[in-house]
């Protein structure tokens, strides 16, 4: 019998028949082959029939080689009954549906163990295989995964939807001189000849996009009672120093919400091609080396990833149309942690920077005529979730929660709801309607609160494109000096001799204030002339700055002014980092700098294409029309 649904009934980006059968646990047994650049082995899914009776099991795959499928009698049983399967023709956005046929229908409540022997291929979008020359140490190869949003299906045949949460275990075999790590607890390792087998177990249920693997030459330093930092040996000391405040972030999150649920909270500093600032893989957050600023000024990204321990990992979006439930709540908690540690003015200062990022995303989607992606709950039927990835779910989501908190009576009234939200939905996957319904329930017996909620324009917040329907006003006390200095530089457009000649104000700024100052200049309606930019660069010695957030905005400021002397610095930076937050806007800005800029952008991309993660390379190629 053919599957009833082409797509998952609760997820337009998955083929899985989750209304008929659901995976509870997956066991991975994989060999890491650096020579062939593949993972090969098997996955055994333990699944429960949730429909009346089911004759087939539908999984998501992408560029996988499926060798054999069997129904086995138990998790460790040698008894295996071969099953027929078919791999559908590939859908460009969502991969190939794998339909496994049971010999006879399985009745409701029955548990089955299905083992799939398979291998990844060279087209796998979840994995990046680095040559020794692409690492810091230059001696050993390196592998890491990035499964969000729908790339887990290229690493393992699975129900690749956040609406299904599973526990998992793994046996990973790799070269004995390297170390494997996963988004799970390490349970042991053994050496067999020139190979080593690493064992892992994740006993808290997670969605497929949080399965993560890394194999490389890794060293470690313990930085807290439940935290170890891992990286290549060459940067381990710097990483341990930079992330020394990790435990403080965890404890502050626990004080706001519920006890930390995952046992350990380790950090892995990846090579420079990692495409994101961080990825909240449970037990092992992946972070970009661009956070190693040497002054701990960028560690709030760790507070963000820690906040995902509750929002995203424990309470998970049902599908990618409700991604704001992961990211909006996480940014909200991240900034509350910053507020607890550094004061409310810092929380609101960060919110102002975030609002600028939101404006940029809204403008970008307007420019490419995709305004629908600026809705808090975008429709993603027949859409690749990566195309809709931007600051919108993060910052529009944060602004929505900030607005609700203010309307309902402030933190003392809203923070108890945040905690209750986690308690209510822990280990579940939810959508926006679930959130709204419980919000009403929580405040139902509190005088006047239902009327407050009734006054919210839910339709505009959730389903209308563009900026939020309500403009929040944030404390700008830390931003005033940034605005003043930006105004001084802006005044020099008509009279370059009036430009600031002292760096006193700049030197007094924190790193985040320098970011804010550059943001204020980026918001000016007119560009700074070349002579003023040259003076700016010399005065503040911009070419020596290592803080990636500052370098990125400075280079962007120069590019929107068409300042050609910055082209070599931009090209160099694009060859040093693969973080999409920096890479994509710089390529787009270069592309708008006339024929010369377009050529620099094209040549830089062609040179660096293999350095970038597959997700990043695909997005930049699309941005540049290549």
Coordinates of C-alpha atoms in Angstrom, one line a residue:
X1 CA 0.0 0.0 0.0
X2 CA 1.4 3.4 -0.9
X3 CA 1.9 5.9 1.9
X4 CA -1.1 8.0 2.7
X5 CA 0.8 11.3 3.1
X6 CA 3.4 12.7 0.8
X7 CA 4.6 15.0 3.6
X8 CA 4.5 14.6 7.4
X9 CA 1.1 15.7 8.7
X10 CA 2.7 18.2 11.2
X11 CA 5.8 19.3 9.1
X12 CA 5.8 20.5 5.5
X13 CA 9.6 19.9 5.3
X14 CA 9.5 16.1 6.2
X15 CA 8.2 13.0 4.5
X16 CA 7.9 11.0 7.8
X17 CA 4.6 9.2 8.6
X18 CA 4.7 10.3 12.2
X19 CA 0.9 9.9 12.6
X20 CA 1.3 6.1 12.1
X21 CA 4.7 5.2 13.7
X22 CA 7.2 7.1 15.8
X23 CA 10.9 6.5 16.6
X24 CA 11.6 6.4 20.3
X25 CA 15.4 5.5 20.2
X26 CA 18.1 5.3 17.6
X27 CA 21.4 3.5 17.8
X28 CA 24.2 4.5 15.4
X29 CA 27.1 2.2 14.6
X30 CA 29.3 4.1 12.2
X31 CA 32.9 4.0 10.9
X32 CA 34.5 7.3 10.1
X33 CA 36.4 7.0 6.8
X34 CA 38.6 10.1 6.2
X35 CA 40.0 8.7 3.0
X36 CA 36.6 8.2 1.3
X37 CA 35.0 11.1 3.3
X38 CA 32.0 9.0 4.3
X39 CA 30.3 7.6 7.4
X40 CA 29.4 3.9 6.9
X41 CA 27.5 1.5 9.1
X42 CA 24.0 1.2 10.3
X43 CA 21.3 2.9 12.4
X44 CA 18.8 0.8 14.4
X45 CA 15.5 2.6 15.1
X46 CA 13.3 1.4 17.9
X47 CA 9.8 2.7 16.9
X48 CA 6.2 2.4 18.3
X49 CA 3.1 2.1 16.1
X50 CA 0.8 4.9 17.0
X51 CA -1.8 4.4 14.2
X52 CA -4.3 1.6 14.2
X53 CA -2.1 -0.6 12.1
X54 CA 0.8 0.3 9.9
X55 CA 2.4 -1.5 6.8
X56 CA 5.2 0.9 6.1
X57 CA 7.8 3.1 7.8
X58 CA 8.6 6.4 6.0
X59 CA 12.0 8.2 6.7
X60 CA 13.8 11.2 5.4
X61 CA 17.1 10.8 3.5
X62 CA 19.3 13.0 1.4
X63 CA 22.2 11.8 -0.7
X64 CA 22.4 8.5 1.3
X65 CA 23.3 5.1 -0.1
X66 CA 20.9 2.6 1.5
X67 CA 22.3 -0.9 1.3
X68 CA 20.0 -3.1 3.4
X69 CA 17.0 -2.9 5.7
X70 CA 16.0 -5.5 8.3
X71 CA 13.5 -6.1 11.1
X72 CA 15.4 -7.4 14.0
X73 CA 14.0 -9.3 17.1
X74 CA 15.6 -7.0 19.7
X75 CA 18.2 -4.3 20.1
X76 CA 21.0 -6.8 20.2
X77 CA 19.4 -9.8 18.4
X78 CA 21.1 -11.5 15.5
X79 CA 17.7 -12.5 14.1
X80 CA 16.9 -10.3 11.1
X81 CA 14.1 -10.4 8.6
X82 CA 15.0 -8.5 5.4
X83 CA 12.5 -5.8 4.5
X84 CA 11.7 -4.4 1.1
X85 CA 12.3 -0.7 0.7
X86 CA 12.2 2.0 -2.0
X87 CA 14.1 5.2 -2.2
X88 CA 12.0 7.8 -4.1
X89 CA 13.3 10.1 -6.7
X90 CA 15.1 13.0 -5.1
X91 CA 13.2 16.2 -4.2
X92 CA 15.6 19.1 -4.7
X93 CA 14.7 20.7 -1.4
X94 CA 13.8 17.8 0.9
X95 CA 15.8 14.8 -0.3
X96 CA 14.5 11.3 -1.0
X97 CA 11.7 9.6 0.9
X98 CA 12.7 6.2 2.1
X99 CA 9.7 3.8 2.4
X100 CA 10.2 0.6 4.3
X101 CA 7.6 -2.1 3.8
X102 CA 6.7 -4.5 6.7
X103 CA 5.9 -8.0 5.6
X104 CA 2.6 -7.7 7.4
X105 CA 0.8 -4.8 9.1
X106 CA 2.1 -4.0 12.6
X107 CA -0.7 -3.3 15.1
X108 CA -1.1 -0.3 17.3
X109 CA 1.2 -0.2 20.4
X110 CA 3.7 -2.7 18.9
X111 CA 7.4 -1.8 19.1
X112 CA 9.7 -2.7 16.2
X113 CA 13.4 -2.5 15.7
X114 CA 14.4 -1.6 12.2
X115 CA 18.1 -1.7 11.2
X116 CA 19.2 0.2 8.1
X117 CA 22.7 -0.4 6.7
X118 CA 23.8 2.7 4.8
X119 CA 26.6 5.1 4.0
X120 CA 26.8 8.8 3.5
X121 CA 28.0 10.2 0.1
X122 CA 30.2 13.0 -1.1
X123 CA 27.1 15.2 -1.4
X124 CA 26.2 15.0 2.3
X125 CA 25.2 18.5 3.4
X126 CA 25.4 17.8 7.1
X127 CA 29.1 17.0 7.2
X128 CA 32.2 19.0 6.5
X129 CA 35.4 17.0 6.0
X130 CA 38.5 19.2 6.5
X131 CA 42.0 18.5 5.2
X132 CA 44.9 19.0 7.6
X133 CA 45.7 22.3 5.9
X134 CA 42.2 23.6 6.8
X135 CA 42.7 23.1 10.5
X136 CA 44.7 25.2 13.0
X137 CA 47.3 22.5 13.7
X138 CA 47.8 21.5 10.0
X139 CA 48.6 17.9 10.9
X140 CA 45.3 15.9 11.1
X141 CA 42.0 15.8 9.2
X142 CA 38.8 17.0 10.9
X143 CA 35.1 16.2 10.6
X144 CA 32.1 18.0 12.0
X145 CA 28.4 17.9 11.5
X146 CA 25.7 20.6 11.3
X147 CA 22.2 19.2 11.1
X148 CA 19.9 22.1 11.6
X149 CA 17.5 22.6 10.0
X150 CA 16.9 19.6 7.7
X151 CA 20.4 18.2 7.2
X152 CA 20.3 15.3 9.6
X153 CA 18.7 13.3 6.8
X154 CA 21.9 13.5 4.9
X155 CA 23.8 11.9 7.8
X156 CA 21.3 9.3 8.9
X157 CA 18.0 8.0 7.5
X158 CA 15.6 9.3 10.1
X159 CA 12.3 11.1 10.8
X160 CA 14.0 14.5 10.3
X161 CA 11.3 16.7 11.9
X162 CA 11.6 18.5 15.2
X163 CA 8.1 17.1 16.0
X164 CA 9.7 13.8 16.8
X165 CA 12.0 13.6 19.8
X166 CA 14.2 10.6 20.4
X167 CA 16.9 9.3 22.7
X168 CA 20.0 7.9 21.0
X169 CA 23.2 5.9 21.5
X170 CA 26.2 5.5 19.3
X171 CA 29.4 3.5 18.7
X172 CA 31.7 5.6 16.5
X173 CA 34.9 4.0 15.1
X174 CA 37.6 6.3 13.9
X175 CA 41.4 6.6 13.7
X176 CA 43.0 5.9 17.1
X177 CA 45.0 9.1 17.0
X178 CA 41.9 11.3 16.9
X179 CA 39.0 11.8 19.2
X180 CA 35.2 11.6 18.6
X181 CA 32.7 13.7 20.4
X182 CA 28.9 13.8 20.1
X183 CA 25.9 15.6 21.5
X184 CA 25.7 13.0 24.2
X185 CA 27.4 11.7 27.3
X186 CA 30.7 9.8 26.7
X187 CA 30.3 6.3 28.1
X188 CA 33.6 4.7 27.2
X189 CA 36.2 4.0 24.5
X190 CA 38.4 1.2 23.4
X191 CA 41.4 0.8 21.0
X192 CA 41.4 -2.0 18.4
X193 CA 44.5 -1.9 16.3
X194 CA 44.9 1.5 14.6
X195 CA 41.2 2.3 15.4
X196 CA 39.4 3.5 18.4
X197 CA 35.7 2.9 19.2
X198 CA 33.9 5.7 21.1
X199 CA 30.6 5.0 22.9
X200 CA 27.9 7.6 23.6
X201 CA 24.5 7.8 25.1
X202 CA 21.9 10.6 25.1
X203 CA 19.1 9.8 27.5
X204 CA 17.1 13.0 27.3
X205 CA 15.0 13.0 24.2
X206 CA 16.0 15.4 21.4
X207 CA 14.9 16.2 17.8
X208 CA 17.0 14.8 14.9
X209 CA 18.7 18.2 14.2
X210 CA 20.5 18.0 17.5
X211 CA 22.4 14.8 16.7
X212 CA 26.0 16.0 16.3
X213 CA 29.4 14.5 15.7
X214 CA 32.9 15.8 15.6
X215 CA 36.2 13.9 15.0
X216 CA 39.6 15.5 15.2
X217 CA 42.8 16.2 17.1
X218 CA 41.2 17.5 20.2
X219 CA 42.5 18.6 23.6
X220 CA 40.4 19.6 26.6
X221 CA 40.5 21.7 29.8
X222 CA 37.9 21.5 32.5
X223 CA 36.3 25.0 33.1
X224 CA 33.6 24.3 35.6
X225 CA 31.9 21.6 37.7
X226 CA 29.9 20.3 34.7
X227 CA 31.8 21.9 31.8
X228 CA 34.9 21.1 29.7
X229 CA 36.1 23.1 26.7
X230 CA 37.4 21.1 23.7
X231 CA 39.4 22.4 20.7
X232 CA 42.5 21.8 18.7
X233 CA 45.5 21.9 21.1
X234 CA 46.8 25.1 19.5
X235 CA 43.9 27.2 20.8
X236 CA 42.8 25.2 24.0
X237 CA 44.4 27.7 26.5
X238 CA 42.8 30.7 24.8
X239 CA 39.4 28.9 24.7
X240 CA 39.5 27.9 28.3
X241 CA 40.3 31.5 29.3
X242 CA 37.6 33.0 27.1
X243 CA 34.8 30.8 28.4
X244 CA 35.6 30.8 32.1
X245 CA 32.2 32.3 33.0
X246 CA 30.2 29.3 31.6
X247 CA 29.0 28.0 34.9
X248 CA 27.8 31.4 35.9
X249 CA 25.5 31.5 32.8
X250 CA 24.1 28.0 33.6
X251 CA 23.4 28.9 37.2
X252 CA 21.7 32.1 36.3
X253 CA 19.5 30.2 33.8
X254 CA 18.6 27.7 36.5
X255 CA 17.6 30.5 38.8
X256 CA 15.3 31.9 36.2
X257 CA 13.8 28.6 35.1
X258 CA 14.3 25.0 36.1
X259 CA 17.4 22.8 36.9
X260 CA 19.7 22.1 34.0
X261 CA 18.6 18.8 32.6
X262 CA 21.5 17.5 30.5
X263 CA 24.2 16.5 33.0
X264 CA 27.2 18.1 31.3
X265 CA 27.6 21.3 29.4
X266 CA 30.7 21.1 27.3
X267 CA 31.9 23.5 24.6
X268 CA 33.7 22.6 21.3
X269 CA 35.6 25.4 19.5
X270 CA 35.5 24.4 15.9
X271 CA 37.7 25.3 13.0
X272 CA 36.9 28.7 11.2
X273 CA 34.6 27.2 8.6
X274 CA 31.8 26.5 11.1
X275 CA 28.9 28.4 9.6
X276 CA 27.2 29.7 12.7
X277 CA 28.1 31.6 15.9
X278 CA 27.1 28.6 17.9
X279 CA 25.0 25.4 17.7
X280 CA 23.2 24.3 20.8
X281 CA 24.0 20.5 20.5
X282 CA 23.1 19.0 23.9
X283 CA 26.0 18.3 26.2
X284 CA 28.4 19.7 23.6
X285 CA 27.7 23.2 22.2
X286 CA 29.6 23.9 19.0
X287 CA 31.0 27.5 18.8
X288 CA 32.9 29.5 16.2
X289 CA 36.5 30.5 16.8
X290 CA 35.4 34.1 16.0
X291 CA 34.3 34.3 19.7
X292 CA 38.0 34.1 20.8
X293 CA 38.4 37.9 20.9
X294 CA 40.9 37.7 23.7
X295 CA 38.8 40.0 26.0
X296 CA 35.7 37.8 26.7
X297 CA 33.6 40.5 24.9
X298 CA 31.8 38.0 22.7
X299 CA 30.9 35.2 25.3
X300 CA 27.3 36.2 25.4
X301 CA 26.9 33.8 22.4
X302 CA 27.5 31.1 25.0
X303 CA 24.7 32.5 27.2
X304 CA 22.5 32.2 24.1
X305 CA 23.5 28.5 23.5
X306 CA 23.0 27.7 27.2
X307 CA 19.6 29.3 27.0
X308 CA 18.7 26.7 24.3
X309 CA 19.1 24.0 27.0
X310 CA 15.6 25.0 28.0
X311 CA 14.2 26.6 24.8
X312 CA 14.8 24.5 21.7
X313 CA 16.3 21.5 23.3
X314 CA 13.9 20.8 26.2
X315 CA 10.9 22.6 24.7
X316 CA 11.1 22.3 20.9
X317 CA 9.4 23.8 17.9
X318 CA 7.0 21.3 16.2
X319 CA 8.3 22.4 12.8
X320 CA 10.4 25.2 11.2
X321 CA 7.3 27.4 10.7
X322 CA 7.4 28.0 14.5
X323 CA 11.1 28.4 14.8
X324 CA 10.6 31.6 16.9
X325 CA 9.5 29.3 19.8
X326 CA 13.2 28.1 19.9
X327 CA 15.0 31.3 19.0
X328 CA 12.8 34.2 20.3
X329 CA 12.5 32.6 23.7
X330 CA 16.2 31.8 23.7
X331 CA 17.2 35.4 22.9
X332 CA 14.8 36.6 25.6
X333 CA 16.4 34.3 28.2
X334 CA 19.9 35.1 27.0
X335 CA 19.3 38.8 27.6
X336 CA 17.7 38.2 30.9
X337 CA 20.9 36.3 31.9
X338 CA 22.9 39.4 30.7
X339 CA 20.6 41.6 32.7
X340 CA 21.0 39.6 35.9
X341 CA 24.8 39.6 35.5
X342 CA 25.4 43.1 34.2
X343 CA 22.2 45.2 34.7
X344 CA 19.0 46.0 32.9
X345 CA 20.7 48.7 30.8
X346 CA 22.9 46.0 29.2
X347 CA 19.9 43.9 28.4
X348 CA 18.2 46.8 26.6
X349 CA 21.4 47.9 24.9
X350 CA 21.7 44.4 23.4
X351 CA 18.1 44.6 22.3
X352 CA 18.9 47.8 20.4
X353 CA 21.7 46.0 18.5
X354 CA 19.3 43.2 17.9
X355 CA 16.7 45.6 16.5
X356 CA 19.2 46.8 13.9
X357 CA 19.8 43.2 12.8
X358 CA 16.1 42.7 12.5
X359 CA 15.8 45.8 10.3
X360 CA 18.6 44.5 8.1
X361 CA 16.8 41.1 7.6
X362 CA 13.5 42.8 6.8
X363 CA 15.2 45.1 4.3
X364 CA 17.0 42.1 2.7
X365 CA 13.9 40.1 2.2
X366 CA 12.1 43.1 0.8
X367 CA 14.9 43.6 -1.6
X368 CA 14.8 40.0 -2.9
X369 CA 11.0 40.1 -2.9
X370 CA 10.5 37.5 -0.2
X371 CA 8.7 39.5 2.5
X372 CA 6.8 36.4 3.6
X373 CA 10.0 35.2 5.3
X374 CA 9.7 38.2 7.7
X375 CA 6.5 36.8 9.3
X376 CA 7.1 35.4 12.8
X377 CA 5.4 32.2 11.6
X378 CA 6.3 32.0 7.9
X379 CA 4.6 29.4 5.7
X380 CA 7.3 26.9 4.6
X381 CA 5.3 24.6 2.4
X382 CA 7.7 23.7 -0.5
X383 CA 10.3 26.0 1.0
X384 CA 13.8 25.1 2.2
X385 CA 14.0 26.3 5.9
X386 CA 17.6 27.5 5.2
X387 CA 16.2 30.1 2.8
X388 CA 14.1 31.5 5.6
X389 CA 16.9 31.6 8.2
X390 CA 17.6 35.1 9.4
X391 CA 17.4 37.2 12.5
X392 CA 13.6 37.4 12.2
X393 CA 12.7 34.5 14.5
X394 CA 15.4 35.7 17.0
X395 CA 14.7 39.4 17.2
X396 CA 11.0 39.6 16.2
X397 CA 10.4 36.8 18.7
X398 CA 12.4 38.6 21.4
X399 CA 10.5 41.9 20.7
X400 CA 7.2 40.0 21.0
X401 CA 8.1 38.5 24.4
X402 CA 9.5 41.8 25.6
X403 CA 6.2 43.5 24.6
X404 CA 4.1 40.8 26.3
X405 CA 6.1 41.1 29.5
X406 CA 5.7 44.8 29.6
X407 CA 1.9 44.7 28.9
X408 CA 1.3 41.9 31.5
X409 CA 3.1 43.8 34.3
X410 CA 6.8 43.3 34.0
X411 CA 9.4 40.6 34.9
X412 CA 7.9 39.8 38.3
X413 CA 4.6 38.8 36.5
X414 CA 6.1 37.3 33.3
X415 CA 9.1 35.3 34.6
X416 CA 6.8 32.9 36.6
X417 CA 5.1 32.2 33.2
X418 CA 8.5 31.5 31.5
X419 CA 9.3 28.8 34.2
X420 CA 5.8 27.3 33.9
X421 CA 6.1 27.2 30.1
X422 CA 9.3 25.1 30.5
X423 CA 7.6 22.8 33.1
X424 CA 4.5 22.4 30.9
X425 CA 6.2 21.6 27.6
X426 CA 9.5 20.0 28.6
X427 CA 10.4 17.0 26.4
X428 CA 7.6 18.0 24.0
X429 CA 7.4 19.7 20.6
X430 CA 4.9 22.5 20.3
X431 CA 3.5 25.1 17.9
X432 CA 2.4 28.7 18.3
X433 CA -1.2 27.8 19.0
X434 CA 0.0 25.6 22.0
X435 CA 2.0 28.6 23.3
X436 CA -0.9 31.0 23.0
X437 CA -3.4 28.6 24.5
X438 CA -1.2 28.0 27.6
X439 CA -0.4 31.7 28.0
X440 CA -4.2 32.3 28.3
X441 CA -4.5 29.4 30.7
X442 CA -1.6 30.6 32.9
X443 CA -3.1 34.1 33.3
X444 CA -6.8 33.1 33.4
X445 CA -7.2 33.5 37.2
X446 CA -5.1 36.7 37.4
X447 CA -7.2 39.8 37.5
X448 CA -7.2 41.9 34.3
X449 CA -4.7 39.7 32.4
X450 CA -7.1 38.1 30.0
X451 CA -8.2 41.6 28.9
X452 CA -4.5 42.5 28.3
X453 CA -4.1 39.4 26.1
X454 CA -7.3 40.1 24.2
X455 CA -5.8 43.5 23.3
X456 CA -2.8 41.9 21.6
X457 CA -2.9 41.9 17.8
X458 CA -2.0 38.2 17.4
X459 CA -2.6 38.2 13.7
X460 CA -0.2 41.1 13.1
X461 CA 2.5 39.6 15.3
X462 CA 2.4 36.1 13.9
X463 CA 1.3 36.4 10.3
X464 CA 2.1 39.9 8.9
X465 CA 5.5 40.6 7.2
X466 CA 7.8 43.4 8.1
X467 CA 8.8 45.0 11.4
X468 CA 6.8 44.3 14.6
X469 CA 3.4 45.9 14.8
X470 CA 4.5 47.5 18.1
X471 CA 7.7 49.4 18.6
X472 CA 9.4 48.7 21.9
X473 CA 11.3 51.5 23.5
X474 CA 14.6 50.4 25.1
X475 CA 16.9 52.1 27.6
X476 CA 19.5 53.8 25.4
X477 CA 21.7 55.2 28.2
X478 CA 24.7 53.0 27.0
X479 CA 24.0 54.0 23.4
X480 CA 24.0 57.8 23.8
X481 CA 27.8 58.2 23.6
X482 CA 27.7 55.8 20.5
X483 CA 25.2 58.0 18.8
X484 CA 27.1 61.2 19.7
X485 CA 30.4 59.9 18.2
X486 CA 28.5 58.6 15.1
X487 CA 26.9 62.1 14.7
X488 CA 30.4 63.7 14.8
X489 CA 31.7 61.4 12.1
X490 CA 28.5 62.0 10.0
X491 CA 29.0 65.7 10.2
X492 CA 32.4 65.3 8.6
X493 CA 30.7 64.2 5.4
X494 CA 30.5 67.8 4.2
X495 CA 33.6 68.9 6.0
X496 CA 36.3 66.2 6.3
X497 CA 38.5 68.5 8.4
X498 CA 35.8 68.5 11.1
X499 CA 36.2 64.7 11.7
X500 CA 37.3 63.7 15.2
X501 CA 41.0 63.8 15.7
X502 CA 41.2 62.1 19.1
X503 CA 40.5 58.4 19.8
X504 CA 39.6 59.0 23.5
X505 CA 35.9 58.3 23.0
X506 CA 36.6 55.2 21.0
X507 CA 39.1 53.8 23.6
X508 CA 36.5 54.4 26.4
X509 CA 33.9 52.2 24.6
X510 CA 33.3 48.5 25.5
X511 CA 33.5 46.2 22.5
X512 CA 29.7 46.2 22.3
X513 CA 29.6 50.0 22.3
X514 CA 32.1 49.9 19.4
X515 CA 29.7 47.6 17.6
X516 CA 26.8 49.9 18.4
X517 CA 28.7 53.0 17.2
X518 CA 29.4 51.3 13.9
X519 CA 25.8 50.2 13.7
X520 CA 24.7 53.9 14.1
X521 CA 27.0 54.9 11.2
X522 CA 25.5 52.1 9.1
X523 CA 22.1 53.5 9.8
X524 CA 23.0 56.9 8.5
X525 CA 21.2 57.7 5.2
X526 CA 24.4 58.9 3.5
X527 CA 27.8 57.3 3.2
X528 CA 31.1 58.6 4.5
X529 CA 33.4 59.8 1.7
X530 CA 36.7 58.0 1.0
X531 CA 38.9 60.7 2.7
X532 CA 36.9 60.4 5.9
X533 CA 37.0 56.6 5.9
X534 CA 40.8 56.7 5.3
X535 CA 41.2 59.0 8.3
X536 CA 38.8 56.8 10.4
X537 CA 40.9 53.7 9.6
X538 CA 44.1 55.4 10.5
X539 CA 42.8 57.1 13.7
X540 CA 41.3 53.9 15.2
X541 CA 43.9 51.5 13.6
X542 CA 41.1 49.4 12.1
X543 CA 43.3 47.1 10.2
X544 CA 44.8 45.6 13.4
X545 CA 41.4 44.8 15.2
X546 CA 40.8 41.1 15.8
X547 CA 37.3 41.3 17.2
X548 CA 35.3 39.8 14.4
X549 CA 32.1 41.7 15.2
X550 CA 33.9 45.0 14.9
X551 CA 35.9 44.0 11.8
X552 CA 32.7 42.9 10.1
X553 CA 30.8 46.1 10.6
X554 CA 33.8 48.3 9.7
X555 CA 34.2 46.4 6.4
X556 CA 30.5 46.6 5.7
X557 CA 30.5 50.3 6.4
X558 CA 33.3 50.7 3.8
X559 CA 31.6 48.5 1.2
X560 CA 28.3 50.4 1.3
X561 CA 30.3 53.5 0.6
X562 CA 32.1 51.8 -2.3
X563 CA 35.5 52.3 -0.6
X564 CA 37.8 50.2 -2.8
X565 CA 40.9 50.2 -0.5
X566 CA 39.0 47.9 1.8
X567 CA 38.6 45.2 -0.8
X568 CA 41.8 43.3 0.0
X569 CA 40.9 43.3 3.8
X570 CA 37.4 42.0 3.0
X571 CA 38.8 39.3 0.7
X572 CA 41.2 38.2 3.4
X573 CA 38.5 38.1 6.1
X574 CA 36.3 36.1 3.8
X575 CA 39.1 33.5 3.6
X576 CA 39.5 33.3 7.4
X577 CA 35.9 32.9 8.6
X578 CA 33.0 30.8 7.4
X579 CA 30.4 32.2 9.8
X580 CA 27.4 33.1 7.7
X581 CA 26.4 36.1 9.8
X582 CA 29.6 37.8 8.5
X583 CA 30.2 36.1 5.2
X584 CA 26.8 36.5 3.5
X585 CA 26.3 40.3 4.1
X586 CA 29.9 41.0 3.0
X587 CA 29.6 39.1 -0.2
X588 CA 26.3 40.8 -0.9
X589 CA 27.8 44.2 -0.2
X590 CA 30.9 43.5 -2.4
X591 CA 28.6 42.4 -5.2
X592 CA 27.0 45.8 -5.2
X593 CA 30.3 47.6 -5.5
X594 CA 30.3 47.9 -9.3
X595 CA 32.1 45.6 -11.7
X596 CA 35.3 45.6 -9.5
X597 CA 33.5 44.6 -6.4
X598 CA 31.5 41.9 -8.2
X599 CA 34.8 40.4 -9.5
X600 CA 36.4 40.5 -6.1
X601 CA 33.3 38.8 -4.6
X602 CA 33.3 36.1 -7.3
X603 CA 37.0 35.4 -7.1
X604 CA 37.0 35.3 -3.3
X605 CA 34.1 32.8 -3.3
X606 CA 35.6 30.5 -5.9
X607 CA 38.9 30.5 -3.9
X608 CA 37.1 29.8 -0.6
X609 CA 34.2 27.6 -1.7
X610 CA 35.8 24.4 -0.4
X611 CA 36.7 26.1 2.8
X612 CA 33.1 27.0 3.6
X613 CA 30.6 24.5 5.1
X614 CA 28.2 23.1 2.4
X615 CA 25.3 25.1 3.9
X616 CA 27.3 28.4 3.7
X617 CA 28.6 27.7 0.2
X618 CA 25.1 27.0 -1.1
X619 CA 23.7 30.2 0.4
X620 CA 26.5 32.4 -0.9
X621 CA 26.3 30.9 -4.3
X622 CA 22.6 31.8 -4.3
X623 CA 23.3 35.3 -3.0
X624 CA 25.8 35.9 -5.8
X625 CA 23.7 34.2 -8.5
X626 CA 26.5 31.7 -9.3

